[in-house]
PDB file of C-alpha atoms in Angstrom:
ATOM      1  CA  UNK A   1     -56.759 -62.633 -10.509  1.00  0.00           C
ATOM      2  CA  UNK A   2     -54.168 -60.591  -8.455  1.00  0.00           C
ATOM      3  CA  UNK A   3     -50.951 -62.958  -9.408  1.00  0.00           C
ATOM      4  CA  UNK A   4     -52.064 -62.385 -13.481  1.00  0.00           C
ATOM      5  CA  UNK A   5     -52.573 -58.769 -12.747  1.00  0.00           C
ATOM      6  CA  UNK A   6     -48.766 -58.597 -11.140  1.00  0.00           C
ATOM      7  CA  UNK A   7     -47.359 -60.359 -14.091  1.00  0.00           C
ATOM      8  CA  UNK A   8     -48.867 -58.320 -16.892  1.00  0.00           C
ATOM      9  CA  UNK A   9     -47.092 -55.277 -15.034  1.00  0.00           C
ATOM     10  CA  UNK A  10     -44.409 -56.929 -15.488  1.00  0.00           C
ATOM     11  CA  UNK A  11     -44.847 -57.683 -19.231  1.00  0.00           C
ATOM     12  CA  UNK A  12     -45.426 -54.130 -19.714  1.00  0.00           C
ATOM     13  CA  UNK A  13     -42.570 -53.060 -17.458  1.00  0.00           C
ATOM     14  CA  UNK A  14     -39.975 -54.965 -19.734  1.00  0.00           C
ATOM     15  CA  UNK A  15     -41.715 -53.549 -22.977  1.00  0.00           C
ATOM     16  CA  UNK A  16     -41.636 -50.475 -22.302  1.00  0.00           C
ATOM     17  CA  UNK A  17     -38.127 -50.906 -21.091  1.00  0.00           C
ATOM     18  CA  UNK A  18     -37.346 -52.571 -24.215  1.00  0.00           C
ATOM     19  CA  UNK A  19     -38.532 -49.500 -26.391  1.00  0.00           C
ATOM     20  CA  UNK A  20     -36.414 -47.266 -24.018  1.00  0.00           C
ATOM     21  CA  UNK A  21     -33.027 -49.737 -25.390  1.00  0.00           C
ATOM     22  CA  UNK A  22     -33.946 -49.774 -28.985  1.00  0.00           C
ATOM     23  CA  UNK A  23     -34.373 -45.730 -28.872  1.00  0.00           C
ATOM     24  CA  UNK A  24     -30.710 -45.032 -27.031  1.00  0.00           C
ATOM     25  CA  UNK A  25     -29.156 -47.412 -29.223  1.00  0.00           C
ATOM     26  CA  UNK A  26     -30.809 -45.337 -32.309  1.00  0.00           C
ATOM     27  CA  UNK A  27     -29.212 -41.948 -30.680  1.00  0.00           C
ATOM     28  CA  UNK A  28     -25.568 -43.614 -30.705  1.00  0.00           C
ATOM     29  CA  UNK A  29     -25.093 -45.339 -33.325  1.00  0.00           C
ATOM     30  CA  UNK A  30     -27.844 -44.758 -36.152  1.00  0.00           C
ATOM     31  CA  UNK A  31     -26.988 -43.482 -39.127  1.00  0.00           C
ATOM     32  CA  UNK A  32     -27.380 -39.845 -38.099  1.00  0.00           C
ATOM     33  CA  UNK A  33     -25.583 -39.668 -34.814  1.00  0.00           C
ATOM     34  CA  UNK A  34     -22.445 -37.666 -33.756  1.00  0.00           C
ATOM     35  CA  UNK A  35     -21.129 -41.545 -33.102  1.00  0.00           C
ATOM     36  CA  UNK A  36     -22.452 -43.235 -35.949  1.00  0.00           C
ATOM     37  CA  UNK A  37     -19.642 -45.246 -38.329  1.00  0.00           C
ATOM     38  CA  UNK A  38     -18.938 -43.850 -41.589  1.00  0.00           C
ATOM     39  CA  UNK A  39     -21.295 -44.680 -44.263  1.00  0.00           C
ATOM     40  CA  UNK A  40     -20.355 -43.219 -47.130  1.00  0.00           C
ATOM     41  CA  UNK A  41     -18.388 -39.973 -48.027  1.00  0.00           C
ATOM     42  CA  UNK A  42     -21.026 -37.696 -47.585  1.00  0.00           C
ATOM     43  CA  UNK A  43     -21.078 -38.625 -43.943  1.00  0.00           C
ATOM     44  CA  UNK A  44     -17.173 -38.656 -43.433  1.00  0.00           C
ATOM     45  CA  UNK A  45     -17.397 -34.925 -44.809  1.00  0.00           C
ATOM     46  CA  UNK A  46     -19.477 -33.683 -42.509  1.00  0.00           C
ATOM     47  CA  UNK A  47     -18.681 -34.864 -39.640  1.00  0.00           C
ATOM     48  CA  UNK A  48     -14.764 -34.138 -40.157  1.00  0.00           C
ATOM     49  CA  UNK A  49     -13.684 -30.806 -39.788  1.00  0.00           C
ATOM     50  CA  UNK A  50     -11.986 -28.687 -42.550  1.00  0.00           C
ATOM     51  CA  UNK A  51      -8.362 -28.591 -42.337  1.00  0.00           C
ATOM     52  CA  UNK A  52      -5.425 -27.254 -44.814  1.00  0.00           C
ATOM     53  CA  UNK A  53      -2.845 -29.055 -46.893  1.00  0.00           C
ATOM     54  CA  UNK A  54       0.525 -29.309 -45.337  1.00  0.00           C
ATOM     55  CA  UNK A  55       1.995 -29.723 -48.175  1.00  0.00           C
ATOM     56  CA  UNK A  56       1.035 -26.409 -49.771  1.00  0.00           C
ATOM     57  CA  UNK A  57       3.829 -24.060 -50.907  1.00  0.00           C
ATOM     58  CA  UNK A  58       3.572 -20.958 -48.113  1.00  0.00           C
ATOM     59  CA  UNK A  59       6.031 -18.874 -50.045  1.00  0.00           C
ATOM     60  CA  UNK A  60       5.879 -17.356 -53.510  1.00  0.00           C
ATOM     61  CA  UNK A  61       7.668 -16.059 -56.189  1.00  0.00           C
ATOM     62  CA  UNK A  62       6.860 -14.032 -59.039  1.00  0.00           C
ATOM     63  CA  UNK A  63       8.861 -11.874 -61.502  1.00  0.00           C
ATOM     64  CA  UNK A  64       7.500  -8.257 -61.421  1.00  0.00           C
ATOM     65  CA  UNK A  65       5.156  -8.383 -64.597  1.00  0.00           C
ATOM     66  CA  UNK A  66       4.164 -11.547 -64.538  1.00  0.00           C
ATOM     67  CA  UNK A  67       1.289 -13.320 -63.409  1.00  0.00           C
ATOM     68  CA  UNK A  68       1.858 -15.585 -59.764  1.00  0.00           C
ATOM     69  CA  UNK A  69      -0.604 -18.276 -58.255  1.00  0.00           C
ATOM     70  CA  UNK A  70      -0.651 -18.494 -54.879  1.00  0.00           C
ATOM     71  CA  UNK A  71      -2.260 -21.942 -53.595  1.00  0.00           C
ATOM     72  CA  UNK A  72      -4.615 -23.047 -50.730  1.00  0.00           C
ATOM     73  CA  UNK A  73      -5.606 -26.358 -50.714  1.00  0.00           C
ATOM     74  CA  UNK A  74      -8.789 -27.418 -48.231  1.00  0.00           C
ATOM     75  CA  UNK A  75      -9.609 -30.379 -47.099  1.00  0.00           C
ATOM     76  CA  UNK A  76     -13.175 -31.537 -45.724  1.00  0.00           C
ATOM     77  CA  UNK A  77     -14.253 -28.255 -46.934  1.00  0.00           C
ATOM     78  CA  UNK A  78     -18.306 -28.903 -47.093  1.00  0.00           C
ATOM     79  CA  UNK A  79     -21.081 -26.296 -47.029  1.00  0.00           C
ATOM     80  CA  UNK A  80     -17.903 -23.217 -45.646  1.00  0.00           C
ATOM     81  CA  UNK A  81     -16.818 -20.327 -48.227  1.00  0.00           C
ATOM     82  CA  UNK A  82     -13.058 -19.688 -48.569  1.00  0.00           C
ATOM     83  CA  UNK A  83     -12.027 -16.045 -48.853  1.00  0.00           C
ATOM     84  CA  UNK A  84      -8.934 -14.296 -49.418  1.00  0.00           C
ATOM     85  CA  UNK A  85      -7.396 -11.515 -47.799  1.00  0.00           C
ATOM     86  CA  UNK A  86      -4.602  -9.155 -47.844  1.00  0.00           C
ATOM     87  CA  UNK A  87      -2.736  -8.791 -44.341  1.00  0.00           C
ATOM     88  CA  UNK A  88      -1.590  -5.462 -45.304  1.00  0.00           C
ATOM     89  CA  UNK A  89      -4.541  -3.621 -45.710  1.00  0.00           C
ATOM     90  CA  UNK A  90      -6.946  -6.509 -44.615  1.00  0.00           C
ATOM     91  CA  UNK A  91      -8.525  -6.133 -48.113  1.00  0.00           C
ATOM     92  CA  UNK A  92     -11.015  -8.927 -48.845  1.00  0.00           C
ATOM     93  CA  UNK A  93      -9.904  -9.666 -52.005  1.00  0.00           C
ATOM     94  CA  UNK A  94     -12.188 -13.004 -52.641  1.00  0.00           C
ATOM     95  CA  UNK A  95     -15.134 -14.245 -51.372  1.00  0.00           C
ATOM     96  CA  UNK A  96     -15.582 -17.490 -52.926  1.00  0.00           C
ATOM     97  CA  UNK A  97     -15.413 -17.697 -56.791  1.00  0.00           C
ATOM     98  CA  UNK A  98     -16.494 -13.822 -56.598  1.00  0.00           C
ATOM     99  CA  UNK A  99     -13.964 -10.830 -56.141  1.00  0.00           C
ATOM    100  CA  UNK A 100     -14.731  -7.982 -53.439  1.00  0.00           C
ATOM    101  CA  UNK A 101     -12.080  -5.385 -54.887  1.00  0.00           C
ATOM    102  CA  UNK A 102     -11.744  -3.252 -58.090  1.00  0.00           C
ATOM    103  CA  UNK A 103      -8.523  -3.921 -58.464  1.00  0.00           C
ATOM    104  CA  UNK A 104      -9.282  -6.842 -61.664  1.00  0.00           C
ATOM    105  CA  UNK A 105      -5.880  -8.060 -61.468  1.00  0.00           C
ATOM    106  CA  UNK A 106      -7.205 -10.330 -58.288  1.00  0.00           C
ATOM    107  CA  UNK A 107      -9.106 -13.173 -59.539  1.00  0.00           C
ATOM    108  CA  UNK A 108     -10.016 -16.734 -57.485  1.00  0.00           C
ATOM    109  CA  UNK A 109     -10.359 -20.115 -59.076  1.00  0.00           C
ATOM    110  CA  UNK A 110     -11.263 -23.509 -58.371  1.00  0.00           C
ATOM    111  CA  UNK A 111     -11.937 -26.531 -60.295  1.00  0.00           C
ATOM    112  CA  UNK A 112     -14.885 -28.952 -59.483  1.00  0.00           C
ATOM    113  CA  UNK A 113     -14.206 -31.915 -57.641  1.00  0.00           C
ATOM    114  CA  UNK A 114     -10.857 -30.803 -56.197  1.00  0.00           C
ATOM    115  CA  UNK A 115      -9.623 -28.915 -53.178  1.00  0.00           C
ATOM    116  CA  UNK A 116      -7.956 -26.474 -54.675  1.00  0.00           C
ATOM    117  CA  UNK A 117      -8.745 -22.573 -54.346  1.00  0.00           C
ATOM    118  CA  UNK A 118      -6.195 -20.205 -56.638  1.00  0.00           C
ATOM    119  CA  UNK A 119      -5.527 -16.322 -55.926  1.00  0.00           C
ATOM    120  CA  UNK A 120      -4.352 -15.260 -58.823  1.00  0.00           C
ATOM    121  CA  UNK A 121      -2.587 -11.917 -59.083  1.00  0.00           C
ATOM    122  CA  UNK A 122      -1.505 -10.652 -62.463  1.00  0.00           C
ATOM    123  CA  UNK A 123       0.743  -8.207 -63.881  1.00  0.00           C
ATOM    124  CA  UNK A 124       2.180  -9.370 -60.133  1.00  0.00           C
ATOM    125  CA  UNK A 125       3.960  -5.244 -59.030  1.00  0.00           C
ATOM    126  CA  UNK A 126       6.137  -4.927 -55.922  1.00  0.00           C
ATOM    127  CA  UNK A 127       3.833  -3.478 -53.788  1.00  0.00           C
ATOM    128  CA  UNK A 128       1.928  -7.077 -53.725  1.00  0.00           C
ATOM    129  CA  UNK A 129       4.356  -8.639 -51.946  1.00  0.00           C
ATOM    130  CA  UNK A 130       3.238  -9.321 -48.311  1.00  0.00           C
ATOM    131  CA  UNK A 131       1.199 -11.879 -46.781  1.00  0.00           C
ATOM    132  CA  UNK A 132      -2.562 -13.479 -48.308  1.00  0.00           C
ATOM    133  CA  UNK A 133      -4.881 -15.442 -45.617  1.00  0.00           C
ATOM    134  CA  UNK A 134      -6.646 -17.818 -46.879  1.00  0.00           C
ATOM    135  CA  UNK A 135      -9.807 -17.968 -45.177  1.00  0.00           C
ATOM    136  CA  UNK A 136     -12.314 -20.901 -44.453  1.00  0.00           C
ATOM    137  CA  UNK A 137     -16.118 -19.564 -42.705  1.00  0.00           C
ATOM    138  CA  UNK A 138     -15.735 -22.119 -39.766  1.00  0.00           C
ATOM    139  CA  UNK A 139     -16.306 -21.002 -36.113  1.00  0.00           C
ATOM    140  CA  UNK A 140     -13.976 -19.756 -34.878  1.00  0.00           C
ATOM    141  CA  UNK A 141     -12.515 -19.093 -38.838  1.00  0.00           C
ATOM    142  CA  UNK A 142      -8.984 -21.329 -40.110  1.00  0.00           C
ATOM    143  CA  UNK A 143      -6.644 -19.500 -41.831  1.00  0.00           C
ATOM    144  CA  UNK A 144      -3.864 -20.631 -44.197  1.00  0.00           C
ATOM    145  CA  UNK A 145      -1.076 -17.767 -45.210  1.00  0.00           C
ATOM    146  CA  UNK A 146       0.871 -17.791 -48.025  1.00  0.00           C
ATOM    147  CA  UNK A 147       4.138 -14.721 -48.337  1.00  0.00           C
ATOM    148  CA  UNK A 148       4.469 -13.320 -51.646  1.00  0.00           C
ATOM    149  CA  UNK A 149       7.810 -12.375 -53.079  1.00  0.00           C
ATOM    150  CA  UNK A 150       7.907  -9.791 -56.166  1.00  0.00           C
ATOM    151  CA  UNK A 151      11.043  -9.460 -57.847  1.00  0.00           C
ATOM    152  CA  UNK A 152      12.497  -8.856 -60.982  1.00  0.00           C
ATOM    153  CA  UNK A 153      15.157 -10.653 -62.999  1.00  0.00           C
ATOM    154  CA  UNK A 154      18.192  -8.464 -61.776  1.00  0.00           C
ATOM    155  CA  UNK A 155      17.415  -9.023 -58.522  1.00  0.00           C
ATOM    156  CA  UNK A 156      17.667 -12.801 -59.225  1.00  0.00           C
ATOM    157  CA  UNK A 157      20.471 -12.642 -60.755  1.00  0.00           C
ATOM    158  CA  UNK A 158      22.226 -11.168 -58.042  1.00  0.00           C
ATOM    159  CA  UNK A 159      20.524 -13.747 -55.702  1.00  0.00           C
ATOM    160  CA  UNK A 160      21.699 -16.245 -57.743  1.00  0.00           C
ATOM    161  CA  UNK A 161      25.320 -15.184 -57.752  1.00  0.00           C
ATOM    162  CA  UNK A 162      25.678 -13.356 -54.070  1.00  0.00           C
ATOM    163  CA  UNK A 163      27.992 -15.498 -53.116  1.00  0.00           C
ATOM    164  CA  UNK A 164      30.407 -16.138 -56.715  1.00  0.00           C
ATOM    165  CA  UNK A 165      33.912 -13.746 -56.934  1.00  0.00           C
ATOM    166  CA  UNK A 166      33.213 -11.705 -59.498  1.00  0.00           C
ATOM    167  CA  UNK A 167      35.395 -12.722 -62.859  1.00  0.00           C
ATOM    168  CA  UNK A 168      36.226 -11.458 -66.364  1.00  0.00           C
ATOM    169  CA  UNK A 169      36.649 -13.368 -69.371  1.00  0.00           C
ATOM    170  CA  UNK A 170      37.366 -12.617 -73.638  1.00  0.00           C
ATOM    171  CA  UNK A 171      35.415 -14.951 -75.561  1.00  0.00           C
ATOM    172  CA  UNK A 172      37.021 -17.302 -78.330  1.00  0.00           C
ATOM    173  CA  UNK A 173      39.673 -17.504 -76.499  1.00  0.00           C
ATOM    174  CA  UNK A 174      42.810 -18.645 -76.020  1.00  0.00           C
ATOM    175  CA  UNK A 175      44.109 -17.741 -79.537  1.00  0.00           C
ATOM    176  CA  UNK A 176      41.778 -16.119 -82.214  1.00  0.00           C
ATOM    177  CA  UNK A 177      43.237 -15.796 -85.888  1.00  0.00           C
ATOM    178  CA  UNK A 178      41.976 -13.290 -87.973  1.00  0.00           C
ATOM    179  CA  UNK A 179      42.677 -11.535 -91.726  1.00  0.00           C
ATOM    180  CA  UNK A 180      45.169  -8.716 -91.961  1.00  0.00           C
ATOM    181  CA  UNK A 181      43.213  -5.782 -92.818  1.00  0.00           C
ATOM    182  CA  UNK A 182      40.052  -6.851 -91.037  1.00  0.00           C
ATOM    183  CA  UNK A 183      38.377  -5.975 -87.900  1.00  0.00           C
ATOM    184  CA  UNK A 184      39.849  -7.638 -84.926  1.00  0.00           C
ATOM    185  CA  UNK A 185      36.622  -8.143 -82.797  1.00  0.00           C
ATOM    186  CA  UNK A 186      37.102  -8.735 -78.452  1.00  0.00           C
ATOM    187  CA  UNK A 187      34.372  -9.173 -76.159  1.00  0.00           C
ATOM    188  CA  UNK A 188      35.110  -9.124 -72.665  1.00  0.00           C
ATOM    189  CA  UNK A 189      32.420 -10.634 -70.409  1.00  0.00           C
ATOM    190  CA  UNK A 190      32.200 -10.106 -66.578  1.00  0.00           C
ATOM    191  CA  UNK A 191      29.980 -11.740 -64.575  1.00  0.00           C
ATOM    192  CA  UNK A 192      29.221 -12.414 -60.879  1.00  0.00           C
ATOM    193  CA  UNK A 193      29.462  -8.862 -60.061  1.00  0.00           C
ATOM    194  CA  UNK A 194      27.130  -7.404 -57.235  1.00  0.00           C
ATOM    195  CA  UNK A 195      27.416  -3.797 -59.369  1.00  0.00           C
ATOM    196  CA  UNK A 196      28.954  -2.645 -62.198  1.00  0.00           C
ATOM    197  CA  UNK A 197      32.625  -2.353 -62.764  1.00  0.00           C
ATOM    198  CA  UNK A 198      34.347   1.327 -61.780  1.00  0.00           C
ATOM    199  CA  UNK A 199      35.712   1.148 -65.193  1.00  0.00           C
ATOM    200  CA  UNK A 200      37.163  -1.298 -68.009  1.00  0.00           C
ATOM    201  CA  UNK A 201      40.984  -1.267 -69.257  1.00  0.00           C
ATOM    202  CA  UNK A 202      42.011  -2.583 -72.309  1.00  0.00           C
ATOM    203  CA  UNK A 203      45.934  -3.660 -72.806  1.00  0.00           C
ATOM    204  CA  UNK A 204      48.083  -4.639 -75.676  1.00  0.00           C
ATOM    205  CA  UNK A 205      51.810  -6.270 -75.043  1.00  0.00           C
ATOM    206  CA  UNK A 206      53.536  -7.628 -78.170  1.00  0.00           C
ATOM    207  CA  UNK A 207      57.311  -8.120 -77.854  1.00  0.00           C
ATOM    208  CA  UNK A 208      58.604  -5.067 -78.938  1.00  0.00           C
ATOM    209  CA  UNK A 209      57.074  -2.853 -76.717  1.00  0.00           C
ATOM    210  CA  UNK A 210      55.704  -5.245 -73.936  1.00  0.00           C
ATOM    211  CA  UNK A 211      52.338  -4.302 -72.528  1.00  0.00           C
ATOM    212  CA  UNK A 212      50.853  -0.882 -72.940  1.00  0.00           C
ATOM    213  CA  UNK A 213      47.463   0.741 -72.373  1.00  0.00           C
ATOM    214  CA  UNK A 214      45.129   0.579 -76.073  1.00  0.00           C
ATOM    215  CA  UNK A 215      44.568   4.599 -76.773  1.00  0.00           C
ATOM    216  CA  UNK A 216      41.359   5.162 -78.593  1.00  0.00           C
ATOM    217  CA  UNK A 217      42.871   8.627 -79.800  1.00  0.00           C
ATOM    218  CA  UNK A 218      46.076   7.516 -80.599  1.00  0.00           C
ATOM    219  CA  UNK A 219      48.063   8.744 -84.508  1.00  0.00           C
ATOM    220  CA  UNK A 220      47.155   4.518 -85.474  1.00  0.00           C
ATOM    221  CA  UNK A 221      43.200   5.457 -85.014  1.00  0.00           C
ATOM    222  CA  UNK A 222      40.165   2.455 -86.045  1.00  0.00           C
ATOM    223  CA  UNK A 223      40.167   1.845 -82.223  1.00  0.00           C
ATOM    224  CA  UNK A 224      37.075   1.691 -80.178  1.00  0.00           C
ATOM    225  CA  UNK A 225      35.117   0.545 -77.222  1.00  0.00           C
ATOM    226  CA  UNK A 226      31.652  -0.160 -76.497  1.00  0.00           C
ATOM    227  CA  UNK A 227      30.864  -1.141 -73.196  1.00  0.00           C
ATOM    228  CA  UNK A 228      27.828  -2.386 -71.873  1.00  0.00           C
ATOM    229  CA  UNK A 229      27.015  -2.430 -68.179  1.00  0.00           C
ATOM    230  CA  UNK A 230      23.890  -4.865 -66.400  1.00  0.00           C
ATOM    231  CA  UNK A 231      23.689  -7.806 -63.961  1.00  0.00           C
ATOM    232  CA  UNK A 232      26.421  -8.539 -66.721  1.00  0.00           C
ATOM    233  CA  UNK A 233      28.531  -6.189 -68.257  1.00  0.00           C
ATOM    234  CA  UNK A 234      30.380  -6.371 -71.814  1.00  0.00           C
ATOM    235  CA  UNK A 235      33.253  -4.720 -73.356  1.00  0.00           C
ATOM    236  CA  UNK A 236      33.822  -4.770 -76.871  1.00  0.00           C
ATOM    237  CA  UNK A 237      37.201  -3.868 -78.342  1.00  0.00           C
ATOM    238  CA  UNK A 238      37.546  -3.229 -81.994  1.00  0.00           C
ATOM    239  CA  UNK A 239      40.335  -2.189 -83.665  1.00  0.00           C
ATOM    240  CA  UNK A 240      39.799  -1.767 -87.661  1.00  0.00           C
ATOM    241  CA  UNK A 241      42.236  -2.682 -90.620  1.00  0.00           C
ATOM    242  CA  UNK A 242      43.732  -5.202 -88.587  1.00  0.00           C
ATOM    243  CA  UNK A 243      48.132  -5.286 -89.171  1.00  0.00           C
ATOM    244  CA  UNK A 244      51.163  -7.915 -87.961  1.00  0.00           C
ATOM    245  CA  UNK A 245      51.841  -4.748 -85.477  1.00  0.00           C
ATOM    246  CA  UNK A 246      48.633  -5.578 -83.965  1.00  0.00           C
ATOM    247  CA  UNK A 247      49.328  -8.817 -83.480  1.00  0.00           C
ATOM    248  CA  UNK A 248      50.266 -10.231 -79.947  1.00  0.00           C
ATOM    249  CA  UNK A 249      48.414 -10.399 -76.487  1.00  0.00           C
ATOM    250  CA  UNK A 250      45.389  -8.518 -75.872  1.00  0.00           C
ATOM    251  CA  UNK A 251      43.902  -8.371 -71.626  1.00  0.00           C
ATOM    252  CA  UNK A 252      40.621  -6.985 -70.270  1.00  0.00           C
ATOM    253  CA  UNK A 253      40.957  -5.382 -66.625  1.00  0.00           C
ATOM    254  CA  UNK A 254      38.290  -4.560 -65.047  1.00  0.00           C
ATOM    255  CA  UNK A 255      38.123  -2.728 -61.156  1.00  0.00           C
ATOM    256  CA  UNK A 256      36.283  -5.057 -60.024  1.00  0.00           C
ATOM    257  CA  UNK A 257      37.857  -8.330 -61.463  1.00  0.00           C
ATOM    258  CA  UNK A 258      40.751 -10.351 -62.312  1.00  0.00           C
ATOM    259  CA  UNK A 259      42.126  -9.530 -65.936  1.00  0.00           C
ATOM    260  CA  UNK A 260      41.457 -12.117 -68.861  1.00  0.00           C
ATOM    261  CA  UNK A 261      43.948 -12.481 -71.926  1.00  0.00           C
ATOM    262  CA  UNK A 262      44.095 -14.067 -75.011  1.00  0.00           C
ATOM    263  CA  UNK A 263      46.168 -14.071 -77.728  1.00  0.00           C
ATOM    264  CA  UNK A 264      45.426 -12.720 -80.790  1.00  0.00           C
ATOM    265  CA  UNK A 265      47.309 -13.839 -84.675  1.00  0.00           C
ATOM    266  CA  UNK A 266      47.220 -11.737 -87.049  1.00  0.00           C
ATOM    267  CA  UNK A 267      47.157 -13.435 -90.386  1.00  0.00           C
ATOM    268  CA  UNK A 268      49.403 -12.730 -93.762  1.00  0.00           C
ATOM    269  CA  UNK A 269      47.294 -15.328 -96.213  1.00  0.00           C
ATOM    270  CA  UNK A 270      49.610 -17.908 -94.091  1.00  0.00           C
ATOM    271  CA  UNK A 271      47.058 -21.029 -92.704  1.00  0.00           C
ATOM    272  CA  UNK A 272      48.359 -21.733 -88.885  1.00  0.00           C
ATOM    273  CA  UNK A 273      48.393 -25.208 -88.430  1.00  0.00           C
ATOM    274  CA  UNK A 274      46.797 -25.916 -85.548  1.00  0.00           C
ATOM    275  CA  UNK A 275      43.252 -24.844 -87.977  1.00  0.00           C
ATOM    276  CA  UNK A 276      44.883 -27.474 -90.383  1.00  0.00           C
ATOM    277  CA  UNK A 277      45.179 -29.784 -87.269  1.00  0.00           C
ATOM    278  CA  UNK A 278      40.852 -28.575 -86.769  1.00  0.00           C
ATOM    279  CA  UNK A 279      40.429 -29.851 -90.812  1.00  0.00           C
ATOM    280  CA  UNK A 280      41.785 -32.545 -90.838  1.00  0.00           C
ATOM    281  CA  UNK A 281      39.927 -34.123 -87.481  1.00  0.00           C
ATOM    282  CA  UNK A 282      36.797 -32.735 -89.252  1.00  0.00           C
ATOM    283  CA  UNK A 283      38.093 -34.828 -92.247  1.00  0.00           C
ATOM    284  CA  UNK A 284      38.281 -38.480 -90.239  1.00  0.00           C
ATOM    285  CA  UNK A 285      35.054 -37.725 -88.508  1.00  0.00           C
ATOM    286  CA  UNK A 286      33.146 -37.951 -92.054  1.00  0.00           C
ATOM    287  CA  UNK A 287      35.253 -41.039 -92.898  1.00  0.00           C
ATOM    288  CA  UNK A 288      34.070 -42.686 -89.709  1.00  0.00           C
ATOM    289  CA  UNK A 289      30.673 -41.946 -90.290  1.00  0.00           C
ATOM    290  CA  UNK A 290      30.933 -43.459 -94.070  1.00  0.00           C
ATOM    291  CA  UNK A 291      32.086 -46.190 -92.487  1.00  0.00           C
ATOM    292  CA  UNK A 292      29.239 -46.367 -90.421  1.00  0.00           C
ATOM    293  CA  UNK A 293      26.917 -46.224 -92.468  1.00  0.00           C
ATOM    294  CA  UNK A 294      28.327 -48.951 -94.593  1.00  0.00           C
ATOM    295  CA  UNK A 295      28.699 -51.311 -92.049  1.00  0.00           C
ATOM    296  CA  UNK A 296      24.784 -50.999 -91.030  1.00  0.00           C
ATOM    297  CA  UNK A 297      24.256 -51.247 -95.386  1.00  0.00           C
ATOM    298  CA  UNK A 298      25.977 -54.197 -94.821  1.00  0.00           C
ATOM    299  CA  UNK A 299      24.522 -55.781 -91.824  1.00  0.00           C
ATOM    300  CA  UNK A 300      21.146 -55.198 -92.959  1.00  0.00           C
ATOM    301  CA  UNK A 301      21.654 -57.112 -96.851  1.00  0.00           C
ATOM    302  CA  UNK A 302      22.757 -59.627 -94.477  1.00  0.00           C
ATOM    303  CA  UNK A 303      20.009 -60.062 -91.804  1.00  0.00           C
ATOM    304  CA  UNK A 304      17.521 -59.996 -95.153  1.00  0.00           C
ATOM    305  CA  UNK A 305      19.718 -63.259 -96.767  1.00  0.00           C
ATOM    306  CA  UNK A 306      18.546 -65.191 -93.682  1.00  0.00           C
ATOM    307  CA  UNK A 307      15.510 -64.281 -93.522  1.00  0.00           C
ATOM    308  CA  UNK A 308      14.700 -64.993 -97.242  1.00  0.00           C
ATOM    309  CA  UNK A 309      16.739 -68.183 -96.969  1.00  0.00           C
TER     310      UNK A 309
END
């Protein structure tokens, strides 16, 4: 009898130990445990902490008056929220898809089934430049910083050509042909200059009098200059009622660049050899086109005859 009671007690103890071990296994590796193997996208998302995509641009440049888009890509967001904060005054601009500022130029957007949270700044102004924080509501919070640069067209031009040497050129050179009695219209373009030239001189040089500054109030009359200053400065020289004496070399000499020259030929009804050569070249080009079309038609006819035979 004593042995039977002892065996029953041992059996009961083994059963209790087996159940205890089963419970421990469920806690350590069950479907709802912290250390459980991934059982699907939902469980993986609940286990992993939110993180930012390192490939997201941290510097954004926008033009004055245009829209700027600041991106924030958050992986494994779960049930957390994304907020955008302006660092200049620590103002909360958006929380989730809601805007928390009276400035309606700011708007947050999020496309479902994506990790992208974008802050749009409409009609960007210089004062909008600065650091913006994309913040995730974890404990402690996680942040991703984006710097917005707002520039105008002139500033971009200066950045692009800040290392370039200022230069001047007269469009249409090196030789220009005009008919006698018409208007000589020369355009000088000054580029790659950090600031417009202080002055621009125009020169006329011929075999008789050499080079001299063009005078706008000379007895000849009909000479005028129009200059438009900006990121690129343009100067226009107009000489009305062109005469053979107006032939020669014309030079544009800005204060901040080397001069540019072009030779002007005033024609008295004659046709220069250069223009005749150009016409002959055009005729040769048309002759080549016609020959190619004829060859193509002949090839198509031979191919059609081979197919029918």
